[in-house]
Amino acid sequence: QVQLVESGGGVVQPGRSLRLSCAASGFAFSTYGMHWVRQAPGKGLEWVALIWYDGSNKFYADSVKGRFTISRDNSKHTLYLQMNSLRAEDTALYYCARDLYDHWSGYYTAPLSDWGQGTLVTVSS
Amino acid sequence: EIVLTQSPATLSLSPGERATLSCGASQSVYTNYLAWYQQKPGLAPRLLIYDASSRATGIPDRFSGSGSGTDFTLTISRLEPEDFAVYYCQQYDSSFTFGGGTKVEIK
């Protein structure tokens, strides 16, 4: 079965950096687009970033553009989120999630079918 | 950016009742690429409905989605105890955005 396990969260000071990881198993990782979605404490969901199955295209929410970088290592079945210049408003539970369709389906976009349990990032001095 | 507005913010109902949740888009989601997710406390969201009206794998048929353009609806025909949760709509036609959520609580 699909399994997504996030790690790398923690407490970090404003302006510092953090890298999150998401280890994937149970499916052909290299054929699916992958996302990061975050949820501030007690708040709703906010989409953060998408990377295509082969890493050739990346898309970001305006709130993180220029500060966060999504990447993947298909040989390690792992998704990453490099977060720089962190702000208090970046405090959230960060989920990784998988597209419903694989690359070969022909769809240019997809809903998020499988989610990890999240890793908590707290930005505080 | 397409802004999604969900209403009501909170829905207080009893088990067995029908729940109707609304999601309005600031501009047309022409492709009907609109999904609904359920989230229970302490858990990750779960995909319920995609493409406005298609049920995801394993989702009971008491959950149904409808709508097009700028107005979408999630209906739960008869609420089961496990259905009390927060529900989010999401569009994936033009980038990705989520609505603010509707909490379905026990009356």
PDB file of C-alpha atoms in Angstrom:
ATOM      1  CA  GLN A   1       0.000   0.000   0.000  1.00  0.00           C
ATOM      2  CA  VAL A   2       1.039   3.618  -0.522  1.00  0.00           C
ATOM      3  CA  GLN A   3       3.085   4.973   2.342  1.00  0.00           C
ATOM      4  CA  LEU A   4       4.447   8.501   2.725  1.00  0.00           C
ATOM      5  CA  VAL A   5       6.549   9.347   5.764  1.00  0.00           C
ATOM      6  CA  GLU A   6       7.661  12.923   6.394  1.00  0.00           C
ATOM      7  CA  SER A   7      10.601  13.913   8.555  1.00  0.00           C
ATOM      8  CA  GLY A   8      12.875  16.852   9.260  1.00  0.00           C
ATOM      9  CA  GLY A   9      10.504  19.142  11.129  1.00  0.00           C
ATOM     10  CA  GLY A  10      11.453  20.949  14.298  1.00  0.00           C
ATOM     11  CA  VAL A  11      11.863  24.304  15.973  1.00  0.00           C
ATOM     12  CA  VAL A  12      13.875  26.868  14.038  1.00  0.00           C
ATOM     13  CA  GLN A  13      14.573  30.565  14.472  1.00  0.00           C
ATOM     14  CA  PRO A  14      13.192  33.133  12.030  1.00  0.00           C
ATOM     15  CA  GLY A  15      15.490  33.613   9.059  1.00  0.00           C
ATOM     16  CA  ARG A  16      17.036  30.151   9.350  1.00  0.00           C
ATOM     17  CA  SER A  17      16.641  27.132   7.073  1.00  0.00           C
ATOM     18  CA  LEU A  18      15.218  23.647   7.326  1.00  0.00           C
ATOM     19  CA  ARG A  19      14.928  20.713   4.927  1.00  0.00           C
ATOM     20  CA  LEU A  20      11.987  18.353   5.022  1.00  0.00           C
ATOM     21  CA  SER A  21      12.001  14.860   3.558  1.00  0.00           C
ATOM     22  CA  CYS A  22       9.217  12.510   2.518  1.00  0.00           C
ATOM     23  CA  ALA A  23      10.064   8.837   2.054  1.00  0.00           C
ATOM     24  CA  ALA A  24       7.704   7.074  -0.341  1.00  0.00           C
ATOM     25  CA  SER A  25       6.947   3.386  -0.716  1.00  0.00           C
ATOM     26  CA  GLY A  26       4.311   1.055  -2.106  1.00  0.00           C
ATOM     27  CA  PHE A  27       4.033   2.669  -5.539  1.00  0.00           C
ATOM     28  CA  ALA A  28       6.122   3.672  -8.565  1.00  0.00           C
ATOM     29  CA  PHE A  29       7.400   6.928  -7.110  1.00  0.00           C
ATOM     30  CA  SER A  30       9.170   8.050 -10.280  1.00  0.00           C
ATOM     31  CA  THR A  31       5.908   8.170 -12.248  1.00  0.00           C
ATOM     32  CA  TYR A  32       3.875  10.478  -9.972  1.00  0.00           C
ATOM     33  CA  GLY A  33       3.785  14.183  -9.346  1.00  0.00           C
ATOM     34  CA  MET A  34       4.269  15.043  -5.674  1.00  0.00           C
ATOM     35  CA  HIS A  35       3.131  17.953  -3.522  1.00  0.00           C
ATOM     36  CA  TRP A  36       3.749  19.673  -0.232  1.00  0.00           C
ATOM     37  CA  VAL A  37       0.709  21.020   1.602  1.00  0.00           C
ATOM     38  CA  ARG A  38       0.787  22.745   4.974  1.00  0.00           C
ATOM     39  CA  GLN A  39      -1.648  23.407   7.778  1.00  0.00           C
ATOM     40  CA  ALA A  40      -1.031  26.063  10.409  1.00  0.00           C
ATOM     41  CA  PRO A  41      -2.190  25.111  13.924  1.00  0.00           C
ATOM     42  CA  GLY A  42      -5.986  25.181  14.051  1.00  0.00           C
ATOM     43  CA  LYS A  43      -6.226  26.469  10.469  1.00  0.00           C
ATOM     44  CA  GLY A  44      -7.091  25.143   7.035  1.00  0.00           C
ATOM     45  CA  LEU A  45      -5.019  23.569   4.296  1.00  0.00           C
ATOM     46  CA  GLU A  46      -2.625  25.567   2.130  1.00  0.00           C
ATOM     47  CA  TRP A  47      -1.009  24.135  -0.974  1.00  0.00           C
ATOM     48  CA  VAL A  48       2.745  24.846  -1.018  1.00  0.00           C
ATOM     49  CA  ALA A  49       4.458  23.249  -4.009  1.00  0.00           C
ATOM     50  CA  LEU A  50       4.293  20.626  -6.768  1.00  0.00           C
ATOM     51  CA  ILE A  51       7.048  18.785  -8.606  1.00  0.00           C
ATOM     52  CA  TRP A  52       6.460  16.739 -11.710  1.00  0.00           C
ATOM     53  CA  TYR A  53       7.242  13.040 -11.814  1.00  0.00           C
ATOM     54  CA  ASP A  54      10.698  13.599 -13.332  1.00  0.00           C
ATOM     55  CA  GLY A  55      11.522  16.874 -11.574  1.00  0.00           C
ATOM     56  CA  SER A  56      11.373  18.821 -14.830  1.00  0.00           C
ATOM     57  CA  ASN A  57       8.777  21.306 -13.618  1.00  0.00           C
ATOM     58  CA  LYS A  58       8.120  22.854 -10.231  1.00  0.00           C
ATOM     59  CA  PHE A  59       5.335  25.149  -9.065  1.00  0.00           C
ATOM     60  CA  TYR A  60       4.992  27.179  -5.885  1.00  0.00           C
ATOM     61  CA  ALA A  61       2.447  29.131  -3.908  1.00  0.00           C
ATOM     62  CA  ASP A  62       3.144  32.864  -3.965  1.00  0.00           C
ATOM     63  CA  SER A  63       3.632  32.799  -0.190  1.00  0.00           C
ATOM     64  CA  VAL A  64       6.768  30.625  -0.498  1.00  0.00           C
ATOM     65  CA  LYS A  65       8.093  31.466  -3.962  1.00  0.00           C
ATOM     66  CA  GLY A  66      11.757  32.406  -3.853  1.00  0.00           C
ATOM     67  CA  ARG A  67      12.229  30.969  -0.351  1.00  0.00           C
ATOM     68  CA  PHE A  68      11.246  27.299  -0.676  1.00  0.00           C
ATOM     69  CA  THR A  69      12.554  24.726  -3.168  1.00  0.00           C
ATOM     70  CA  ILE A  70      10.892  21.408  -3.899  1.00  0.00           C
ATOM     71  CA  SER A  71      13.037  18.570  -5.240  1.00  0.00           C
ATOM     72  CA  ARG A  72      13.066  14.809  -5.514  1.00  0.00           C
ATOM     73  CA  ASP A  73      15.466  11.900  -5.787  1.00  0.00           C
ATOM     74  CA  ASN A  74      13.693   9.144  -7.698  1.00  0.00           C
ATOM     75  CA  SER A  75      16.524   6.691  -7.006  1.00  0.00           C
ATOM     76  CA  LYS A  76      15.875   7.117  -3.282  1.00  0.00           C
ATOM     77  CA  HIS A  77      12.073   7.402  -3.561  1.00  0.00           C
ATOM     78  CA  THR A  78      12.272  10.624  -1.606  1.00  0.00           C
ATOM     79  CA  LEU A  79      10.711  14.072  -1.907  1.00  0.00           C
ATOM     80  CA  TYR A  80      12.288  17.144  -0.329  1.00  0.00           C
ATOM     81  CA  LEU A  81      11.350  20.672   0.647  1.00  0.00           C
ATOM     82  CA  GLN A  82      14.201  23.096   1.296  1.00  0.00           C
ATOM     83  CA  MET A  83      12.859  26.011   3.311  1.00  0.00           C
ATOM     84  CA  ASN A  84      14.996  29.138   3.597  1.00  0.00           C
ATOM     85  CA  SER A  85      14.386  32.523   5.221  1.00  0.00           C
ATOM     86  CA  LEU A  86      11.747  31.016   7.447  1.00  0.00           C
ATOM     87  CA  ARG A  87       9.105  33.252   8.992  1.00  0.00           C
ATOM     88  CA  ALA A  88       6.741  32.846  11.914  1.00  0.00           C
ATOM     89  CA  GLU A  89       3.874  32.426   9.453  1.00  0.00           C
ATOM     90  CA  ASP A  90       5.554  29.315   8.031  1.00  0.00           C
ATOM     91  CA  THR A  91       4.762  27.511  11.292  1.00  0.00           C
ATOM     92  CA  ALA A  92       2.619  24.551  10.271  1.00  0.00           C
ATOM     93  CA  LEU A  93       2.267  20.828   9.891  1.00  0.00           C
ATOM     94  CA  TYR A  94       3.758  19.979   6.502  1.00  0.00           C
ATOM     95  CA  TYR A  95       2.261  17.102   4.543  1.00  0.00           C
ATOM     96  CA  CYS A  96       3.594  15.450   1.442  1.00  0.00           C
ATOM     97  CA  ALA A  97       0.973  14.096  -0.930  1.00  0.00           C
ATOM     98  CA  ARG A  98       0.786  12.179  -4.192  1.00  0.00           C
ATOM     99  CA  ASP A  99      -1.139  12.877  -7.366  1.00  0.00           C
ATOM    100  CA  LEU A 100      -4.083  10.592  -8.031  1.00  0.00           C
ATOM    101  CA  TYR A 101      -2.855   9.862 -11.576  1.00  0.00           C
ATOM    102  CA  ASP A 102       0.570   8.800 -12.767  1.00  0.00           C
ATOM    103  CA  HIS A 103       2.390  10.532 -15.600  1.00  0.00           C
ATOM    104  CA  TRP A 104       1.162   8.040 -18.201  1.00  0.00           C
ATOM    105  CA  SER A 105      -2.504   8.831 -17.569  1.00  0.00           C
ATOM    106  CA  GLY A 106      -2.293  11.890 -19.792  1.00  0.00           C
ATOM    107  CA  TYR A 107      -3.819  14.266 -17.235  1.00  0.00           C
ATOM    108  CA  TYR A 108      -1.990  17.585 -16.775  1.00  0.00           C
ATOM    109  CA  THR A 109      -3.230  17.964 -13.212  1.00  0.00           C
ATOM    110  CA  ALA A 110      -4.714  15.820 -10.490  1.00  0.00           C
ATOM    111  CA  PRO A 111      -6.200  15.832  -6.997  1.00  0.00           C
ATOM    112  CA  LEU A 112      -4.145  14.537  -4.074  1.00  0.00           C
ATOM    113  CA  SER A 113      -4.919  10.892  -3.457  1.00  0.00           C
ATOM    114  CA  ASP A 114      -2.491   9.876  -0.694  1.00  0.00           C
ATOM    115  CA  TRP A 115      -1.044  11.866   2.176  1.00  0.00           C
ATOM    116  CA  GLY A 116       1.596  11.364   4.807  1.00  0.00           C
ATOM    117  CA  GLN A 117       0.967  12.082   8.476  1.00  0.00           C
ATOM    118  CA  GLY A 118       2.926  15.331   8.403  1.00  0.00           C
ATOM    119  CA  THR A 119       5.946  16.843  10.101  1.00  0.00           C
ATOM    120  CA  LEU A 120       5.641  19.905  12.325  1.00  0.00           C
ATOM    121  CA  VAL A 121       7.706  23.015  11.650  1.00  0.00           C
ATOM    122  CA  THR A 122       7.742  25.725  14.303  1.00  0.00           C
ATOM    123  CA  VAL A 123       9.426  29.022  13.518  1.00  0.00           C
ATOM    124  CA  SER A 124      10.086  30.909  16.715  1.00  0.00           C
ATOM    125  CA  SER A 125      12.838  32.840  18.425  1.00  0.00           C
TER     126      SER A 125
ATOM    127  CA  GLU B   1      -5.810  32.832  -8.241  1.00  0.00           C
ATOM    128  CA  ILE B   2      -9.118  31.032  -7.828  1.00  0.00           C
ATOM    129  CA  VAL B   3     -10.476  31.672  -4.336  1.00  0.00           C
ATOM    130  CA  LEU B   4     -12.806  29.018  -2.903  1.00  0.00           C
ATOM    131  CA  THR B   5     -15.385  29.987  -0.290  1.00  0.00           C
ATOM    132  CA  GLN B   6     -17.035  27.228   1.711  1.00  0.00           C
ATOM    133  CA  SER B   7     -20.339  27.550   3.532  1.00  0.00           C
ATOM    134  CA  PRO B   8     -21.464  27.185   6.141  1.00  0.00           C
ATOM    135  CA  ALA B   9     -18.389  27.320   8.354  1.00  0.00           C
ATOM    136  CA  THR B  10     -20.073  24.930  10.780  1.00  0.00           C
ATOM    137  CA  LEU B  11     -22.950  22.531  10.221  1.00  0.00           C
ATOM    138  CA  SER B  12     -24.650  21.047  13.302  1.00  0.00           C
ATOM    139  CA  LEU B  13     -26.587  17.907  12.475  1.00  0.00           C
ATOM    140  CA  SER B  14     -27.643  14.602  14.001  1.00  0.00           C
ATOM    141  CA  PRO B  15     -26.639  11.123  12.790  1.00  0.00           C
ATOM    142  CA  GLY B  16     -28.970   9.995  10.026  1.00  0.00           C
ATOM    143  CA  GLU B  17     -29.555  13.514   8.733  1.00  0.00           C
ATOM    144  CA  ARG B  18     -28.542  14.818   5.322  1.00  0.00           C
ATOM    145  CA  ALA B  19     -25.591  17.197   5.063  1.00  0.00           C
ATOM    146  CA  THR B  20     -25.201  19.698   2.237  1.00  0.00           C
ATOM    147  CA  LEU B  21     -21.879  21.554   1.998  1.00  0.00           C
ATOM    148  CA  SER B  22     -21.221  24.333  -0.510  1.00  0.00           C
ATOM    149  CA  CYS B  23     -18.078  25.516  -2.241  1.00  0.00           C
ATOM    150  CA  GLY B  24     -18.113  28.662  -4.346  1.00  0.00           C
ATOM    151  CA  ALA B  25     -15.321  29.668  -6.705  1.00  0.00           C
ATOM    152  CA  SER B  26     -14.287  33.253  -7.469  1.00  0.00           C
ATOM    153  CA  GLN B  27     -14.018  32.321 -11.151  1.00  0.00           C
ATOM    154  CA  SER B  28     -15.202  29.393 -13.165  1.00  0.00           C
ATOM    155  CA  VAL B  29     -13.512  26.024 -12.713  1.00  0.00           C
ATOM    156  CA  TYR B  30     -14.181  25.220 -16.343  1.00  0.00           C
ATOM    157  CA  THR B  31     -12.791  21.720 -16.238  1.00  0.00           C
ATOM    158  CA  ASN B  32     -14.706  20.793 -13.055  1.00  0.00           C
ATOM    159  CA  TYR B  33     -11.368  19.868 -11.530  1.00  0.00           C
ATOM    160  CA  LEU B  34     -12.781  20.200  -8.033  1.00  0.00           C
ATOM    161  CA  ALA B  35     -12.114  17.785  -5.173  1.00  0.00           C
ATOM    162  CA  TRP B  36     -13.458  17.260  -1.672  1.00  0.00           C
ATOM    163  CA  TYR B  37     -11.403  16.008   1.299  1.00  0.00           C
ATOM    164  CA  GLN B  38     -12.371  14.876   4.762  1.00  0.00           C
ATOM    165  CA  GLN B  39     -10.106  15.542   7.732  1.00  0.00           C
ATOM    166  CA  LYS B  40     -10.539  14.146  11.219  1.00  0.00           C
ATOM    167  CA  PRO B  41      -8.640  15.518  14.243  1.00  0.00           C
ATOM    168  CA  GLY B  42      -5.001  14.477  14.275  1.00  0.00           C
ATOM    169  CA  LEU B  43      -5.207  12.793  10.879  1.00  0.00           C
ATOM    170  CA  ALA B  44      -4.221  13.690   7.342  1.00  0.00           C
ATOM    171  CA  PRO B  45      -6.900  14.685   4.846  1.00  0.00           C
ATOM    172  CA  ARG B  46      -8.569  11.919   2.839  1.00  0.00           C
ATOM    173  CA  LEU B  47      -9.710  12.321  -0.757  1.00  0.00           C
ATOM    174  CA  LEU B  48     -13.472  11.762  -1.069  1.00  0.00           C
ATOM    175  CA  ILE B  49     -14.552  13.216  -4.414  1.00  0.00           C
ATOM    176  CA  TYR B  50     -12.617  14.343  -7.484  1.00  0.00           C
ATOM    177  CA  ASP B  51     -13.588  15.851 -10.829  1.00  0.00           C
ATOM    178  CA  ALA B  52     -16.564  17.350  -8.955  1.00  0.00           C
ATOM    179  CA  SER B  53     -18.561  14.117  -8.827  1.00  0.00           C
ATOM    180  CA  SER B  54     -16.338  11.010  -8.955  1.00  0.00           C
ATOM    181  CA  ARG B  55     -15.954   9.070  -5.716  1.00  0.00           C
ATOM    182  CA  ALA B  56     -12.435   8.062  -4.757  1.00  0.00           C
ATOM    183  CA  THR B  57     -11.617   4.420  -4.152  1.00  0.00           C
ATOM    184  CA  GLY B  58     -13.307   3.006  -1.070  1.00  0.00           C
ATOM    185  CA  ILE B  59     -15.560   5.989  -0.413  1.00  0.00           C
ATOM    186  CA  PRO B  60     -19.130   5.009   0.558  1.00  0.00           C
ATOM    187  CA  ASP B  61     -21.910   5.972  -1.818  1.00  0.00           C
ATOM    188  CA  ARG B  62     -23.598   8.153   0.803  1.00  0.00           C
ATOM    189  CA  PHE B  63     -20.998  10.748  -0.273  1.00  0.00           C
ATOM    190  CA  SER B  64     -21.783  12.508  -3.538  1.00  0.00           C
ATOM    191  CA  GLY B  65     -20.497  15.576  -5.316  1.00  0.00           C
ATOM    192  CA  SER B  66     -22.201  17.821  -7.816  1.00  0.00           C
ATOM    193  CA  GLY B  67     -21.940  21.198  -9.458  1.00  0.00           C
ATOM    194  CA  SER B  68     -20.042  22.978 -12.175  1.00  0.00           C
ATOM    195  CA  GLY B  69     -18.547  26.334 -13.026  1.00  0.00           C
ATOM    196  CA  THR B  70     -18.474  28.323  -9.802  1.00  0.00           C
ATOM    197  CA  ASP B  71     -20.857  26.369  -7.563  1.00  0.00           C
ATOM    198  CA  PHE B  72     -20.138  22.942  -6.153  1.00  0.00           C
ATOM    199  CA  THR B  73     -21.806  20.805  -3.496  1.00  0.00           C
ATOM    200  CA  LEU B  74     -20.835  17.847  -1.334  1.00  0.00           C
ATOM    201  CA  THR B  75     -23.803  15.876  -0.041  1.00  0.00           C
ATOM    202  CA  ILE B  76     -23.730  13.229   2.659  1.00  0.00           C
ATOM    203  CA  SER B  77     -27.058  11.468   2.328  1.00  0.00           C
ATOM    204  CA  ARG B  78     -27.278  10.033   5.845  1.00  0.00           C
ATOM    205  CA  LEU B  79     -24.653  11.011   8.389  1.00  0.00           C
ATOM    206  CA  GLU B  80     -22.850   8.185  10.122  1.00  0.00           C
ATOM    207  CA  PRO B  81     -21.003   8.808  13.421  1.00  0.00           C
ATOM    208  CA  GLU B  82     -17.650   8.598  11.603  1.00  0.00           C
ATOM    209  CA  ASP B  83     -18.640  11.387   9.177  1.00  0.00           C
ATOM    210  CA  PHE B  84     -18.355  14.167  11.742  1.00  0.00           C
ATOM    211  CA  ALA B  85     -15.215  15.937  10.601  1.00  0.00           C
ATOM    212  CA  VAL B  86     -13.941  18.943   8.653  1.00  0.00           C
ATOM    213  CA  TYR B  87     -14.439  18.978   4.886  1.00  0.00           C
ATOM    214  CA  TYR B  88     -12.362  20.953   2.394  1.00  0.00           C
ATOM    215  CA  CYS B  89     -12.906  21.635  -1.272  1.00  0.00           C
ATOM    216  CA  GLN B  90      -9.923  22.111  -3.568  1.00  0.00           C
ATOM    217  CA  GLN B  91      -9.568  23.195  -7.181  1.00  0.00           C
ATOM    218  CA  TYR B  92      -6.734  21.818  -9.287  1.00  0.00           C
ATOM    219  CA  ASP B  93      -7.585  23.502 -12.583  1.00  0.00           C
ATOM    220  CA  SER B  94      -5.531  26.678 -12.205  1.00  0.00           C
ATOM    221  CA  SER B  95      -2.716  25.976  -9.774  1.00  0.00           C
ATOM    222  CA  PHE B  96      -4.127  24.628  -6.514  1.00  0.00           C
ATOM    223  CA  THR B  97      -6.251  26.254  -3.844  1.00  0.00           C
ATOM    224  CA  PHE B  98      -8.293  24.995  -0.913  1.00  0.00           C
ATOM    225  CA  GLY B  99     -11.434  26.366   0.615  1.00  0.00           C
ATOM    226  CA  GLY B 100     -11.491  27.365   4.262  1.00  0.00           C
ATOM    227  CA  GLY B 101     -13.355  24.239   5.349  1.00  0.00           C
ATOM    228  CA  THR B 102     -16.738  23.267   6.786  1.00  0.00           C
ATOM    229  CA  LYS B 103     -16.905  21.552  10.142  1.00  0.00           C
ATOM    230  CA  VAL B 104     -19.716  19.019  10.445  1.00  0.00           C
ATOM    231  CA  GLU B 105     -20.426  18.607  14.125  1.00  0.00           C
ATOM    232  CA  ILE B 106     -22.863  16.534  16.154  1.00  0.00           C
ATOM    233  CA  LYS B 107     -25.956  18.456  17.171  1.00  0.00           C
TER     234      LYS B 107
END
